[in-house]
Amino acid sequence: MSAEQPTEAPPAGGSLADRVSKPEGSEPAAPAEKIDWSESVSPNDGASELQNGSNLQEPEYNVEVKLSDLQDDPNNPLYSVKNFSDLGLDENILKGLSAMNFRKPSKIQERALPLLLSNPPKNLVGQSQSGTGKTAAFVLNILSRLDLSSEQMQKTPQALILAPTRELARQIVGVVQVMGQFLTGLLIGTAVPADSNSRPTKLEASVVVGTPGTVMDMIKRRTMVAARLKVLVLDEADNMLDQQGLGDQCIRVKGLLPRDVQVVLFSATFPAHVHRYASKFAPSANEITLQHEELTVEGIKQLYIDCSNDEDKYQTLVNLYGLLTVGSSIIFVKTRVYASEIEKRMIQEGHSVASLTGGIEGSQRDAVIDEFRSGKAKVLITTNVLARGIDVSTVSMVINYDIPEIHQPGKQEKQADYQTYLHRIGRTGRFGRVGVSISFVSNRDEWNMLMQIGKYFNVDIQRLDTTDWDEVEETIKKTIRNPRSNATFGK
């Protein structure tokens, strides 16, 4: 996409389906299930309220538990808990839960917490949808295992949480801070890439949250002591173990830790090949899983728009701008260059947008995401760096400017990246709210990938007819005016 590209008229009438032949043997996706809009009261997850995070309104889903030890008894009273008080937690941790407005465990927490908290500690591989309480579950386990009895132990790393991005690491720090606010002596450290001119300092904290490369570097430089670590958590574990660079770094970090460290892996998705690898990374682990058919995010209206070329994509984005700024919106593009070009062009034309990619300095990234959380920045253009885990309750719309794809050099047919699509659209409709995702398609490859996504998740991704923008606006507003949305639309 470039500002200098010649403009072509958008397609008149007829969808891309009429202009691009469908793959042979493809079938229309089954209609999406009706959404139950009934309200429920459940705890928070993701970012804290101070970080403009969301409340969890839990959908129905089945939890499958696979116990590594066949002698574990499902009839044991602690196999599944209905109240946090049944877990024998420190009163100050229970006070932290209360401050976060936790009333009772979510379904995943009912099963995960007894397994996590059992002694001797056992590894856990947990797959659960966004907004089902996984962050709170592993933080609760960590806080319950800390020894804060002396100043020396308070400054000694005892738990390590690894995340794929600095933004998710900082969000997790916020959860630990709020949940552990009544624990005397709790120190939290962040190990993320520093700005180029900063000097490394010794990390003195009982809980460390960071990214794999920085943590590995700090342990090797001895600015972080790993000898007393009891718990290792990988959040967004499928992404961490599947990416070659991150996967190698995670293995090296684990190799630098005590052999008896409890390994906890959590993610919303676990493709089969990554799951096999996860089983080796966390041997003899208890498992909590969902089938991929159950993973489609409820409450998100999934739509697409036909575009004739890249320039038409940009013009379509501009036409949507008024809707993007009612709540908050995230626009996902495939490269940093695209993000930068779109940001510059929209700002030149008088639109207020921000861009966040892995190519900018850490402190600047922090400032951008903080502005987005606070609502000062309404529209954020980003790459997949923000596709996972980030919880901002005001996000009412996600734009897939480019369909996420798996990089397959040498292969003719492009393959959609189902997991990234799911994580991207999960940035809206957070924790039982409603939201809208709109995917732009402009050629045969993008159309085929969108059809792959619809078939995989058994969902009907509906076309928006852009020959009538009033109708487009009404369709989107109608969805987000729902009482379960966090955005406020003028009537």
GROMACS .gro file of C-alpha atoms in nm:
model
  491
    1MET     CA    1   0.000   0.000   0.000
    2SER     CA    2   0.139   0.337  -0.091
    3ALA     CA    3  -0.002   0.686  -0.118
    4GLU     CA    4   0.129   0.709  -0.474
    5GLN     CA    5  -0.069   0.412  -0.607
    6PRO     CA    6  -0.334   0.496  -0.872
    7THR     CA    7  -0.688   0.491  -0.744
    8GLU     CA    8  -0.933   0.243  -0.888
    9ALA     CA    9  -1.304   0.260  -0.834
   10PRO     CA   10  -1.434   0.019  -0.571
   11PRO     CA   11  -1.629  -0.279  -0.698
   12ALA     CA   12  -1.979  -0.187  -0.810
   13GLY     CA   13  -2.240  -0.430  -0.678
   14GLY     CA   14  -2.148  -0.800  -0.668
   15SER     CA   15  -1.926  -0.940  -0.393
   16LEU     CA   16  -1.574  -1.068  -0.430
   17ALA     CA   17  -1.731  -1.413  -0.426
   18ASP     CA   18  -1.880  -1.329  -0.766
   19ARG     CA   19  -1.551  -1.199  -0.901
   20VAL     CA   20  -1.320  -1.467  -0.767
   21SER     CA   21  -1.413  -1.833  -0.807
   22LYS     CA   22  -1.437  -2.028  -0.485
   23PRO     CA   23  -1.202  -2.324  -0.430
   24GLU     CA   24  -1.347  -2.646  -0.567
   25GLY     CA   25  -1.547  -2.844  -0.321
   26SER     CA   26  -1.585  -2.556  -0.074
   27GLU     CA   27  -1.908  -2.539   0.117
   28PRO     CA   28  -2.077  -2.238   0.273
   29ALA     CA   29  -2.005  -2.203   0.643
   30ALA     CA   30  -2.283  -2.296   0.879
   31PRO     CA   31  -2.466  -1.999   1.032
   32ALA     CA   32  -2.323  -1.871   1.358
   33GLU     CA   33  -2.495  -1.982   1.675
   34LYS     CA   34  -2.737  -1.741   1.836
   35ILE     CA   35  -2.574  -1.544   2.116
   36ASP     CA   36  -2.727  -1.558   2.459
   37TRP     CA   37  -2.724  -1.197   2.576
   38SER     CA   38  -2.832  -1.283   2.931
   39GLU     CA   39  -2.614  -1.108   3.184
   40SER     CA   40  -2.395  -1.286   3.435
   41VAL     CA   41  -2.173  -1.166   3.716
   42SER     CA   42  -1.817  -1.290   3.715
   43PRO     CA   43  -1.469  -1.174   3.809
   44ASN     CA   44  -1.214  -0.965   3.622
   45ASP     CA   45  -0.931  -1.095   3.412
   46GLY     CA   46  -0.663  -0.944   3.193
   47ALA     CA   47  -0.574  -0.587   3.284
   48SER     CA   48  -0.694  -0.433   3.609
   49GLU     CA   49  -0.961  -0.165   3.621
   50LEU     CA   50  -0.678   0.086   3.677
   51GLN     CA   51  -0.546  -0.018   3.335
   52ASN     CA   52  -0.893   0.017   3.182
   53GLY     CA   53  -0.936  -0.359   3.168
   54SER     CA   54  -1.254  -0.561   3.127
   55ASN     CA   55  -1.498  -0.752   3.341
   56LEU     CA   56  -1.542  -1.121   3.268
   57GLN     CA   57  -1.892  -1.229   3.169
   58GLU     CA   58  -1.839  -1.597   3.119
   59PRO     CA   59  -1.982  -1.789   2.822
   60GLU     CA   60  -2.079  -2.153   2.840
   61TYR     CA   61  -1.811  -2.402   2.745
   62ASN     CA   62  -1.693  -2.749   2.837
   63VAL     CA   63  -1.371  -2.804   3.030
   64GLU     CA   64  -1.184  -3.126   2.971
   65VAL     CA   65  -0.928  -3.226   3.234
   66LYS     CA   66  -0.656  -3.480   3.169
   67LEU     CA   67  -0.470  -3.585   3.481
   68SER     CA   68  -0.112  -3.699   3.444
   69ASP     CA   69  -0.134  -3.914   3.754
   70LEU     CA   70  -0.410  -4.175   3.714
   71GLN     CA   71  -0.429  -4.203   4.092
   72ASP     CA   72  -0.553  -3.843   4.116
   73ASP     CA   73  -0.911  -3.869   4.236
   74PRO     CA   74  -1.180  -3.660   4.062
   75ASN     CA   75  -1.395  -3.724   4.369
   76ASN     CA   76  -1.147  -3.542   4.590
   77PRO     CA   77  -1.316  -3.231   4.740
   78LEU     CA   78  -1.042  -3.011   4.596
   79TYR     CA   79  -1.063  -3.154   4.244
   80SER     CA   80  -1.298  -2.865   4.162
   81VAL     CA   81  -1.364  -2.565   4.387
   82LYS     CA   82  -1.667  -2.337   4.399
   83ASN     CA   83  -1.521  -2.077   4.637
   84PHE     CA   84  -1.174  -1.926   4.666
   85SER     CA   85  -1.195  -1.968   5.043
   86ASP     CA   86  -1.191  -2.348   4.995
   87LEU     CA   87  -0.832  -2.330   4.871
   88GLY     CA   88  -0.675  -2.241   5.206
   89LEU     CA   89  -0.526  -1.918   5.072
   90ASP     CA   90  -0.360  -1.644   5.277
   91GLU     CA   91  -0.614  -1.387   5.397
   92ASN     CA   92  -0.421  -1.109   5.225
   93ILE     CA   93  -0.450  -1.289   4.890
   94LEU     CA   94  -0.825  -1.328   4.943
   95LYS     CA   95  -0.841  -0.953   5.016
   96GLY     CA   96  -0.664  -0.890   4.684
   97LEU     CA   97  -0.919  -1.108   4.504
   98SER     CA   98  -1.199  -0.916   4.668
   99ALA     CA   99  -1.043  -0.585   4.561
  100MET     CA  100  -1.042  -0.715   4.202
  101ASN     CA  101  -1.415  -0.789   4.236
  102PHE     CA  102  -1.367  -1.166   4.221
  103ARG     CA  103  -1.673  -1.337   4.365
  104LYS     CA  104  -1.621  -1.699   4.264
  105PRO     CA  105  -1.386  -1.901   4.043
  106SER     CA  106  -1.457  -1.923   3.670
  107LYS     CA  107  -1.508  -2.270   3.525
  108ILE     CA  108  -1.144  -2.296   3.420
  109GLN     CA  109  -1.030  -2.176   3.763
  110GLU     CA  110  -1.254  -2.431   3.936
  111ARG     CA  111  -1.045  -2.707   3.778
  112ALA     CA  112  -0.708  -2.536   3.735
  113LEU     CA  113  -0.652  -2.392   4.081
  114PRO     CA  114  -0.664  -2.717   4.281
  115LEU     CA  115  -0.424  -2.873   4.029
  116LEU     CA  116  -0.191  -2.572   4.037
  117LEU     CA  117  -0.191  -2.539   4.415
  118SER     CA  118  -0.144  -2.907   4.498
  119ASN     CA  119   0.176  -3.017   4.674
  120PRO     CA  120   0.423  -3.129   4.568
  121PRO     CA  121   0.378  -2.884   4.277
  122LYS     CA  122   0.285  -3.034   3.939
  123ASN     CA  123   0.319  -2.892   3.589
  124LEU     CA  124   0.008  -2.772   3.405
  125VAL     CA  125  -0.076  -2.716   3.037
  126GLY     CA  126  -0.393  -2.506   3.019
  127GLN     CA  127  -0.590  -2.405   2.712
  128SER     CA  128  -0.876  -2.165   2.774
  129GLN     CA  129  -1.055  -1.892   2.583
  130SER     CA  130  -0.963  -1.527   2.628
  131GLY     CA  131  -1.139  -1.393   2.931
  132THR     CA  132  -1.185  -1.717   3.123
  133GLY     CA  133  -0.953  -1.627   3.409
  134LYS     CA  134  -0.621  -1.783   3.313
  135THR     CA  135  -0.409  -1.479   3.412
  136ALA     CA  136  -0.568  -1.467   3.754
  137ALA     CA  137  -0.522  -1.844   3.796
  138PHE     CA  138  -0.146  -1.848   3.743
  139VAL     CA  139  -0.094  -1.525   3.941
  140LEU     CA  140  -0.290  -1.673   4.233
  141ASN     CA  141  -0.073  -1.984   4.226
  142ILE     CA  142   0.244  -1.773   4.225
  143LEU     CA  143   0.136  -1.550   4.514
  144SER     CA  144   0.044  -1.853   4.724
  145ARG     CA  145   0.395  -2.002   4.682
  146LEU     CA  146   0.605  -1.696   4.768
  147ASP     CA  147   0.822  -1.676   5.079
  148LEU     CA  148   0.818  -1.310   5.184
  149SER     CA  149   0.934  -1.371   5.542
  150SER     CA  150   1.265  -1.182   5.508
  151GLU     CA  151   1.394  -0.882   5.318
  152GLN     CA  152   1.643  -1.104   5.138
  153MET     CA  153   1.370  -1.338   5.010
  154GLN     CA  154   1.152  -1.044   4.908
  155LYS     CA  155   1.436  -0.934   4.678
  156THR     CA  156   1.503  -1.287   4.547
  157PRO     CA  157   1.319  -1.398   4.229
  158GLN     CA  158   1.091  -1.690   4.320
  159ALA     CA  159   0.851  -1.683   4.025
  160LEU     CA  160   0.904  -1.598   3.658
  161ILE     CA  161   0.630  -1.516   3.407
  162LEU     CA  162   0.734  -1.502   3.040
  163ALA     CA  163   0.522  -1.322   2.778
  164PRO     CA  164   0.582  -1.267   2.405
  165THR     CA  165   0.566  -0.885   2.416
  166ARG     CA  166   0.653  -0.602   2.653
  167GLU     CA  167   0.291  -0.481   2.636
  168LEU     CA  168   0.153  -0.811   2.767
  169ALA     CA  169   0.432  -0.830   3.028
  170ARG     CA  170   0.339  -0.486   3.161
  171GLN     CA  171  -0.029  -0.581   3.169
  172ILE     CA  172   0.048  -0.895   3.374
  173VAL     CA  173   0.253  -0.682   3.615
  174GLY     CA  174  -0.063  -0.476   3.670
  175VAL     CA  175  -0.260  -0.791   3.761
  176VAL     CA  176   0.010  -0.905   4.007
  177GLN     CA  177   0.018  -0.559   4.164
  178VAL     CA  178  -0.356  -0.545   4.224
  179MET     CA  179  -0.399  -0.905   4.338
  180GLY     CA  180  -0.093  -0.888   4.564
  181GLN     CA  181  -0.149  -0.537   4.700
  182PHE     CA  182  -0.210  -0.658   5.058
  183LEU     CA  183   0.096  -0.888   5.074
  184THR     CA  184   0.369  -0.728   5.282
  185GLY     CA  185   0.707  -0.724   5.110
  186LEU     CA  186   0.591  -0.825   4.760
  187LEU     CA  187   0.832  -0.682   4.503
  188ILE     CA  188   0.758  -0.708   4.128
  189GLY     CA  189   1.022  -0.668   3.862
  190THR     CA  190   0.985  -0.621   3.486
  191ALA     CA  191   1.245  -0.770   3.251
  192VAL     CA  192   1.171  -0.627   2.906
  193PRO     CA  193   1.402  -0.482   2.640
  194ALA     CA  194   1.547  -0.155   2.766
  195ASP     CA  195   1.601   0.155   2.557
  196SER     CA  196   1.935   0.153   2.379
  197ASN     CA  197   2.096   0.411   2.609
  198SER     CA  198   1.999   0.252   2.943
  199ARG     CA  199   2.233   0.054   3.167
  200PRO     CA  200   2.150  -0.289   3.311
  201THR     CA  201   2.078  -0.291   3.684
  202LYS     CA  202   2.038  -0.580   3.927
  203LEU     CA  203   1.679  -0.706   3.941
  204GLU     CA  204   1.565  -0.746   4.301
  205ALA     CA  205   1.209  -0.874   4.309
  206SER     CA  206   1.012  -1.176   4.433
  207VAL     CA  207   0.809  -1.198   4.108
  208VAL     CA  208   0.964  -1.123   3.768
  209VAL     CA  209   0.758  -1.067   3.452
  210GLY     CA  210   0.944  -1.037   3.125
  211THR     CA  211   1.021  -1.142   2.770
  212PRO     CA  212   1.241  -1.449   2.706
  213GLY     CA  213   1.540  -1.281   2.540
  214THR     CA  214   1.580  -1.015   2.808
  215VAL     CA  215   1.537  -1.265   3.092
  216MET     CA  216   1.794  -1.500   2.938
  217ASP     CA  217   2.039  -1.211   2.901
  218MET     CA  218   1.986  -1.094   3.262
  219ILE     CA  219   2.041  -1.442   3.406
  220LYS     CA  220   2.360  -1.485   3.203
  221ARG     CA  221   2.485  -1.140   3.309
  222ARG     CA  222   2.392  -1.228   3.668
  223THR     CA  223   2.175  -0.918   3.701
  224MET     CA  224   1.894  -1.164   3.782
  225VAL     CA  225   1.942  -1.457   4.020
  226ALA     CA  226   1.750  -1.769   3.913
  227ALA     CA  227   1.864  -2.019   4.176
  228ARG     CA  228   1.553  -1.984   4.399
  229LEU     CA  229   1.285  -1.984   4.131
  230LYS     CA  230   0.989  -2.209   4.215
  231VAL     CA  231   0.743  -2.134   3.931
  232LEU     CA  232   0.788  -2.069   3.557
  233VAL     CA  233   0.481  -1.950   3.364
  234LEU     CA  234   0.458  -1.909   2.985
  235ASP     CA  235   0.161  -1.693   2.889
  236GLU     CA  236   0.046  -1.724   2.526
  237ALA     CA  237   0.251  -2.043   2.535
  238ASP     CA  238   0.162  -2.166   2.186
  239ASN     CA  239   0.306  -1.848   2.037
  240MET     CA  240   0.610  -1.865   2.264
  241LEU     CA  241   0.696  -2.224   2.174
  242ASP     CA  242   0.603  -2.209   1.804
  243GLN     CA  243   0.810  -1.907   1.707
  244GLN     CA  244   1.162  -2.021   1.637
  245GLY     CA  245   1.337  -1.734   1.812
  246LEU     CA  246   1.110  -1.722   2.116
  247GLY     CA  247   1.096  -2.103   2.140
  248ASP     CA  248   1.475  -2.133   2.147
  249GLN     CA  249   1.497  -1.857   2.408
  250CYS     CA  250   1.232  -2.022   2.628
  251ILE     CA  251   1.423  -2.352   2.618
  252ARG     CA  252   1.746  -2.175   2.713
  253VAL     CA  253   1.578  -1.986   2.997
  254LYS     CA  254   1.431  -2.308   3.134
  255GLY     CA  255   1.777  -2.468   3.114
  256LEU     CA  256   1.909  -2.195   3.346
  257LEU     CA  257   1.643  -2.258   3.613
  258PRO     CA  258   1.627  -2.514   3.899
  259ARG     CA  259   1.525  -2.859   3.770
  260ASP     CA  260   1.230  -2.884   4.009
  261VAL     CA  261   1.065  -2.559   3.895
  262GLN     CA  262   0.688  -2.587   3.843
  263VAL     CA  263   0.614  -2.523   3.473
  264VAL     CA  264   0.276  -2.369   3.385
  265LEU     CA  265   0.175  -2.312   3.021
  266PHE     CA  266  -0.140  -2.117   2.932
  267SER     CA  267  -0.287  -2.008   2.600
  268ALA     CA  268  -0.621  -1.966   2.424
  269THR     CA  269  -0.503  -2.191   2.140
  270PHE     CA  270  -0.276  -2.495   2.116
  271PRO     CA  271  -0.227  -2.636   1.765
  272ALA     CA  272  -0.154  -3.009   1.772
  273HIS     CA  273   0.215  -2.981   1.680
  274VAL     CA  274   0.275  -2.716   1.948
  275HIS     CA  275   0.080  -2.918   2.203
  276ARG     CA  276   0.314  -3.212   2.149
  277TYR     CA  277   0.610  -2.984   2.204
  278ALA     CA  278   0.448  -2.829   2.513
  279SER     CA  279   0.413  -3.176   2.664
  280LYS     CA  280   0.791  -3.213   2.645
  281PHE     CA  281   0.854  -2.861   2.780
  282ALA     CA  282   0.624  -2.934   3.078
  283PRO     CA  283   0.663  -3.312   3.133
  284SER     CA  284   0.404  -3.515   3.327
  285ALA     CA  285   0.171  -3.215   3.326
  286ASN     CA  286  -0.196  -3.204   3.412
  287GLU     CA  287  -0.392  -3.070   3.115
  288ILE     CA  288  -0.699  -2.853   3.068
  289THR     CA  289  -0.816  -2.824   2.706
  290LEU     CA  290  -1.097  -2.708   2.477
  291GLN     CA  291  -1.171  -2.833   2.126
  292HIS     CA  292  -1.100  -2.577   1.849
  293GLU     CA  293  -1.466  -2.579   1.743
  294GLU     CA  294  -1.548  -2.424   2.081
  295LEU     CA  295  -1.295  -2.144   2.045
  296THR     CA  296  -1.481  -1.895   1.825
  297VAL     CA  297  -1.518  -1.580   2.031
  298GLU     CA  298  -1.880  -1.526   2.130
  299GLY     CA  299  -2.031  -1.180   2.100
  300ILE     CA  300  -1.815  -1.066   1.808
  301LYS     CA  301  -1.994  -0.977   1.485
  302GLN     CA  302  -1.756  -1.101   1.215
  303LEU     CA  303  -1.784  -0.911   0.886
  304TYR     CA  304  -1.581  -0.852   0.571
  305ILE     CA  305  -1.557  -0.583   0.304
  306ASP     CA  306  -1.461  -0.630  -0.062
  307CYS     CA  307  -1.182  -0.399  -0.179
  308SER     CA  308  -1.053  -0.381  -0.536
  309ASN     CA  309  -0.688  -0.314  -0.441
  310ASP     CA  310  -0.462  -0.171  -0.170
  311GLU     CA  311  -0.566   0.187  -0.241
  312ASP     CA  312  -0.931   0.088  -0.205
  313LYS     CA  313  -0.844  -0.072   0.129
  314TYR     CA  314  -0.708   0.260   0.248
  315GLN     CA  315  -1.012   0.457   0.126
  316THR     CA  316  -1.241   0.204   0.297
  317LEU     CA  317  -1.049   0.254   0.621
  318VAL     CA  318  -1.093   0.631   0.592
  319ASN     CA  319  -1.466   0.585   0.532
  320LEU     CA  320  -1.487   0.380   0.852
  321TYR     CA  321  -1.295   0.635   1.060
  322GLY     CA  322  -1.602   0.792   1.220
  323LEU     CA  323  -1.706   0.452   1.356
  324LEU     CA  324  -1.351   0.362   1.465
  325THR     CA  325  -1.337   0.655   1.708
  326VAL     CA  326  -1.665   0.602   1.893
  327GLY     CA  327  -1.510   0.347   2.124
  328SER     CA  328  -1.153   0.240   2.053
  329SER     CA  329  -1.031   0.039   1.756
  330ILE     CA  330  -0.729  -0.167   1.658
  331ILE     CA  331  -0.620  -0.199   1.294
  332PHE     CA  332  -0.400  -0.502   1.224
  333VAL     CA  333  -0.162  -0.489   0.928
  334LYS     CA  334   0.099  -0.741   0.813
  335THR     CA  335   0.417  -0.531   0.829
  336ARG     CA  336   0.573  -0.242   1.019
  337VAL     CA  337   0.611  -0.056   0.688
  338TYR     CA  338   0.234  -0.075   0.623
  339ALA     CA  339   0.163   0.047   0.976
  340SER     CA  340   0.397   0.344   0.934
  341GLU     CA  341   0.263   0.438   0.588
  342ILE     CA  342  -0.102   0.425   0.695
  343GLU     CA  343  -0.031   0.625   1.012
  344LYS     CA  344   0.156   0.900   0.825
  345ARG     CA  345  -0.104   0.925   0.550
  346MET     CA  346  -0.402   0.939   0.786
  347ILE     CA  347  -0.235   1.203   1.006
  348GLN     CA  348  -0.156   1.413   0.696
  349GLU     CA  349  -0.524   1.398   0.606
  350GLY     CA  350  -0.626   1.519   0.952
  351HIS     CA  351  -0.716   1.190   1.122
  352SER     CA  352  -0.593   1.115   1.472
  353VAL     CA  353  -0.425   0.772   1.489
  354ALA     CA  354  -0.132   0.607   1.668
  355SER     CA  355   0.099   0.328   1.558
  356LEU     CA  356   0.265   0.059   1.769
  357THR     CA  357   0.507  -0.195   1.624
  358GLY     CA  358   0.815  -0.381   1.738
  359GLY     CA  359   1.036  -0.135   1.555
  360ILE     CA  360   1.013   0.153   1.804
  361GLU     CA  361   1.195   0.207   2.134
  362GLY     CA  362   1.049   0.048   2.446
  363SER     CA  363   0.961   0.367   2.635
  364GLN     CA  364   0.783   0.503   2.328
  365ARG     CA  365   0.584   0.178   2.296
  366ASP     CA  366   0.487   0.208   2.662
  367ALA     CA  367   0.367   0.565   2.609
  368VAL     CA  368   0.156   0.467   2.305
  369ILE     CA  369  -0.019   0.175   2.477
  370ASP     CA  370  -0.080   0.386   2.791
  371GLU     CA  371  -0.243   0.657   2.580
  372PHE     CA  372  -0.458   0.392   2.412
  373ARG     CA  373  -0.562   0.247   2.749
  374SER     CA  374  -0.653   0.590   2.884
  375GLY     CA  375  -0.859   0.677   2.575
  376LYS     CA  376  -0.639   0.966   2.460
  377ALA     CA  377  -0.561   0.763   2.148
  378LYS     CA  378  -0.872   0.605   1.995
  379VAL     CA  379  -0.735   0.429   1.686
  380LEU     CA  380  -0.427   0.209   1.705
  381ILE     CA  381  -0.250   0.067   1.399
  382THR     CA  382  -0.034  -0.232   1.483
  383THR     CA  383   0.112  -0.561   1.366
  384ASN     CA  384   0.061  -0.898   1.537
  385VAL     CA  385   0.269  -0.765   1.827
  386LEU     CA  386  -0.062  -0.669   1.993
  387ALA     CA  387  -0.270  -0.963   1.869
  388ARG     CA  388  -0.241  -1.156   2.194
  389GLY     CA  389  -0.354  -1.101   2.549
  390ILE     CA  390  -0.396  -0.724   2.551
  391ASP     CA  391  -0.713  -0.627   2.738
  392VAL     CA  392  -0.857  -0.277   2.680
  393SER     CA  393  -1.227  -0.271   2.761
  394THR     CA  394  -1.315   0.018   2.528
  395VAL     CA  395  -1.209  -0.166   2.211
  396SER     CA  396  -1.533  -0.210   2.016
  397MET     CA  397  -1.388  -0.280   1.670
  398VAL     CA  398  -1.098  -0.471   1.516
  399ILE     CA  399  -0.998  -0.425   1.152
  400ASN     CA  400  -0.804  -0.700   0.975
  401TYR     CA  401  -0.651  -0.470   0.713
  402ASP     CA  402  -0.459  -0.779   0.601
  403ILE     CA  403  -0.582  -1.136   0.658
  404PRO     CA  404  -0.336  -1.313   0.890
  405GLU     CA  405  -0.143  -1.583   0.708
  406ILE     CA  406   0.115  -1.848   0.786
  407HIS     CA  407   0.444  -1.775   0.612
  408GLN     CA  408   0.512  -2.069   0.380
  409PRO     CA  409   0.800  -1.991   0.141
  410GLY     CA  410   0.769  -2.164  -0.195
  411LYS     CA  411   0.403  -2.269  -0.156
  412GLN     CA  412   0.153  -2.137  -0.408
  413GLU     CA  413  -0.166  -2.148  -0.202
  414LYS     CA  414  -0.163  -1.915   0.097
  415GLN     CA  415  -0.265  -2.060   0.432
  416ALA     CA  416  -0.472  -1.858   0.681
  417ASP     CA  417  -0.336  -1.829   1.033
  418TYR     CA  418  -0.641  -1.938   1.234
  419GLN     CA  419  -0.490  -1.882   1.576
  420THR     CA  420  -0.373  -1.528   1.499
  421TYR     CA  421  -0.718  -1.443   1.354
  422LEU     CA  422  -0.882  -1.568   1.672
  423HIS     CA  423  -0.644  -1.374   1.896
  424ARG     CA  424  -0.678  -1.058   1.687
  425ILE     CA  425  -1.057  -1.043   1.692
  426GLY     CA  426  -1.045  -1.135   2.061
  427ARG     CA  427  -0.913  -0.784   2.133
  428THR     CA  428  -1.275  -0.672   2.104
  429GLY     CA  429  -1.581  -0.835   2.260
  430ARG     CA  430  -1.369  -0.877   2.571
  431PHE     CA  431  -1.502  -1.107   2.841
  432GLY     CA  432  -1.864  -1.137   2.737
  433ARG     CA  433  -1.907  -0.793   2.581
  434VAL     CA  434  -1.992  -0.749   2.215
  435GLY     CA  435  -1.777  -0.609   1.939
  436VAL     CA  436  -1.720  -0.602   1.564
  437SER     CA  437  -1.439  -0.741   1.352
  438ILE     CA  438  -1.410  -0.640   0.986
  439SER     CA  439  -1.170  -0.810   0.745
  440PHE     CA  440  -1.064  -0.645   0.419
  441VAL     CA  441  -1.027  -0.876   0.116
  442SER     CA  442  -0.891  -0.752  -0.216
  443ASN     CA  443  -0.772  -1.056  -0.411
  444ARG     CA  444  -0.816  -1.429  -0.461
  445ASP     CA  445  -0.562  -1.525  -0.192
  446GLU     CA  446  -0.729  -1.311   0.075
  447TRP     CA  447  -1.073  -1.442  -0.021
  448ASN     CA  448  -0.954  -1.803  -0.001
  449MET     CA  449  -0.795  -1.743   0.341
  450LEU     CA  450  -1.113  -1.582   0.474
  451MET     CA  451  -1.314  -1.882   0.356
  452GLN     CA  452  -1.062  -2.114   0.528
  453ILE     CA  453  -1.115  -1.920   0.852
  454GLY     CA  454  -1.496  -1.936   0.828
  455LYS     CA  455  -1.489  -2.309   0.763
  456TYR     CA  456  -1.236  -2.382   1.039
  457PHE     CA  457  -1.438  -2.202   1.308
  458ASN     CA  458  -1.775  -2.293   1.156
  459VAL     CA  459  -1.880  -1.929   1.152
  460ASP     CA  460  -2.061  -1.715   0.894
  461ILE     CA  461  -1.846  -1.410   0.819
  462GLN     CA  462  -2.095  -1.172   0.661
  463ARG     CA  463  -2.029  -0.929   0.377
  464LEU     CA  464  -2.086  -0.556   0.423
  465ASP     CA  465  -2.222  -0.388   0.110
  466THR     CA  466  -2.022  -0.065   0.081
  467THR     CA  467  -2.243   0.073  -0.197
  468ASP     CA  468  -2.457   0.206   0.092
  469TRP     CA  469  -2.240   0.349   0.371
  470ASP     CA  470  -2.545   0.453   0.574
  471GLU     CA  471  -2.645   0.087   0.590
  472VAL     CA  472  -2.286  -0.012   0.682
  473GLU     CA  473  -2.288   0.238   0.967
  474GLU     CA  474  -2.627   0.121   1.093
  475THR     CA  475  -2.522  -0.248   1.086
  476ILE     CA  476  -2.215  -0.177   1.297
  477LYS     CA  477  -2.391   0.058   1.538
  478LYS     CA  478  -2.674  -0.190   1.586
  479THR     CA  479  -2.426  -0.448   1.712
  480ILE     CA  480  -2.231  -0.221   1.944
  481ARG     CA  481  -2.539  -0.050   2.086
  482ASN     CA  482  -2.610  -0.381   2.259
  483PRO     CA  483  -2.617  -0.340   2.642
  484ARG     CA  484  -2.317  -0.572   2.669
  485SER     CA  485  -2.098  -0.333   2.469
  486ASN     CA  486  -1.875  -0.085   2.649
  487ALA     CA  487  -1.902   0.178   2.374
  488THR     CA  488  -2.160   0.457   2.378
  489PHE     CA  489  -2.313   0.554   2.045
  490GLY     CA  490  -2.514   0.865   1.981
  491LYS     CA  491  -2.866   0.786   1.873
   0.00000   0.00000   0.00000
